[in-house]
Coordinates of C-alpha atoms in Angstrom, one line a residue:
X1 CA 155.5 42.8 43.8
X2 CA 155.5 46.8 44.0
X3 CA 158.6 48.3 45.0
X4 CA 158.3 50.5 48.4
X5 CA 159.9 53.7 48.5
X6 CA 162.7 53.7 51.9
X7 CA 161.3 53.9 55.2
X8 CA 158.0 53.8 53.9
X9 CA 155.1 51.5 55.3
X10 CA 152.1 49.7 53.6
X11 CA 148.7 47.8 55.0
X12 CA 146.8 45.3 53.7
X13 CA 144.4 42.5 53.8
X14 CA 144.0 39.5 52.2
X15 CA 140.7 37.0 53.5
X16 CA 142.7 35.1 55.8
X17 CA 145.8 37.8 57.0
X18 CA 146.3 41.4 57.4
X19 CA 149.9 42.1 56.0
X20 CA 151.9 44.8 57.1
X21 CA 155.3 46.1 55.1
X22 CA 157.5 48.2 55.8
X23 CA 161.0 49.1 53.4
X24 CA 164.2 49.2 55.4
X25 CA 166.9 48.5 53.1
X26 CA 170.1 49.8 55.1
X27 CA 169.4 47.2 57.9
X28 CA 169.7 43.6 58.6
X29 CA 167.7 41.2 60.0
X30 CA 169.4 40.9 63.4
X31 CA 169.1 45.3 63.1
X32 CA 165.5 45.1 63.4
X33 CA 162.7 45.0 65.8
X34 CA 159.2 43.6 66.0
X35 CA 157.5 44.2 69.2
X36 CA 153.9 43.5 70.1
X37 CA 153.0 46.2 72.8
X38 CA 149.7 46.4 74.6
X39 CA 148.1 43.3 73.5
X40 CA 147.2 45.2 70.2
X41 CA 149.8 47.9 68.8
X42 CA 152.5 46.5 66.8
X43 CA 156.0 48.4 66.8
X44 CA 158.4 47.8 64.2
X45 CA 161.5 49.8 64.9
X46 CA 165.8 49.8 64.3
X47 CA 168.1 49.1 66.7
X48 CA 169.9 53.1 65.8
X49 CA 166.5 54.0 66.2
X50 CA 166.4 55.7 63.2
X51 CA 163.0 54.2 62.2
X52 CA 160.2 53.6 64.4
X53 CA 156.6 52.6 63.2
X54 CA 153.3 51.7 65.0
X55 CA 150.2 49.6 63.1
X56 CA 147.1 49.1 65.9
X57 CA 146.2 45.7 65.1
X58 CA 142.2 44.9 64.5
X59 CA 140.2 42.9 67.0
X60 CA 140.3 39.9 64.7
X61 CA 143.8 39.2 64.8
X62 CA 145.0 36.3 65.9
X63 CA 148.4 38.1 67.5
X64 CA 149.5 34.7 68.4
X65 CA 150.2 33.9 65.3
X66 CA 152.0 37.0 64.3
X67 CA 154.9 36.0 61.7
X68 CA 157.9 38.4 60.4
X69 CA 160.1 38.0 57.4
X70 CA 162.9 39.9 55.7
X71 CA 163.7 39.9 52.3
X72 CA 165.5 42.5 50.0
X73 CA 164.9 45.2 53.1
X74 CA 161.4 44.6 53.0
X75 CA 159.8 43.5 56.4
X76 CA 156.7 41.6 56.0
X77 CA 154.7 40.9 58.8
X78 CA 151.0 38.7 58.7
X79 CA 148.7 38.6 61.7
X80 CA 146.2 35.6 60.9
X81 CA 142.5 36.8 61.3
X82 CA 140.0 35.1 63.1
X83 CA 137.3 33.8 61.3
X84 CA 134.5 35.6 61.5
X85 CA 131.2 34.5 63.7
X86 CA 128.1 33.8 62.0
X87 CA 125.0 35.2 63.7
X88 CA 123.2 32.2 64.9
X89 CA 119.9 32.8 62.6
X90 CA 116.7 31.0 63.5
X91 CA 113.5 30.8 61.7
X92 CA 110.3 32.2 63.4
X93 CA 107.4 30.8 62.4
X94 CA 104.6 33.3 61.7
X95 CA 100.8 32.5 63.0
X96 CA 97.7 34.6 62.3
X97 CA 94.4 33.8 60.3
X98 CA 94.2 33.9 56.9

């Protein structure tokens, strides 16, 4: 794992999850926030309010499966992503003479 700089805040994606991180060292568990705000825009944010952060969330997430951890002062959260619909493809069958 890569360390991140304070207050700093990283994206990702793996094939099943987009990960979020953000580094908050100076605070405990109980000192930070994870809010889900308008169905889609994620807020991470300190109760001092000395850090606040927004990630707008993809239209594939599964927000109901949002999960955070702590560990070290690094914040991990992973929104699950929906898996993705196949277009319904059909053969058509091609007449003419030959």
């Amino acid at each position: 794992m890569s360390l991140i700089p304070i207050n700093e805040r990283r994206s990702s994606d793996t094939r099943n999850a987009h990960v979020l991180k953000a580094a908050l060292p100076a605070f405990a568990n109980e000192d930070v926030l994870v809010e889900l705000q308008d169905e889609r825009v994620l807020q991470i944010s300190t109760d001092s309010g000395s850090f606040m952060t927004k990630f707008k969330l993809p239209e594939n997430a599964k927000i109901e499966q949002l999960k955070a951890f702590m560990s070290n002062g690094v914040l991990t959260v992973t929104v699950p992503k929906e898996e993705a619909s196949r277009p319904n493809v059909r053969a058509i069958e091609i007449s003419g003479e030959d």
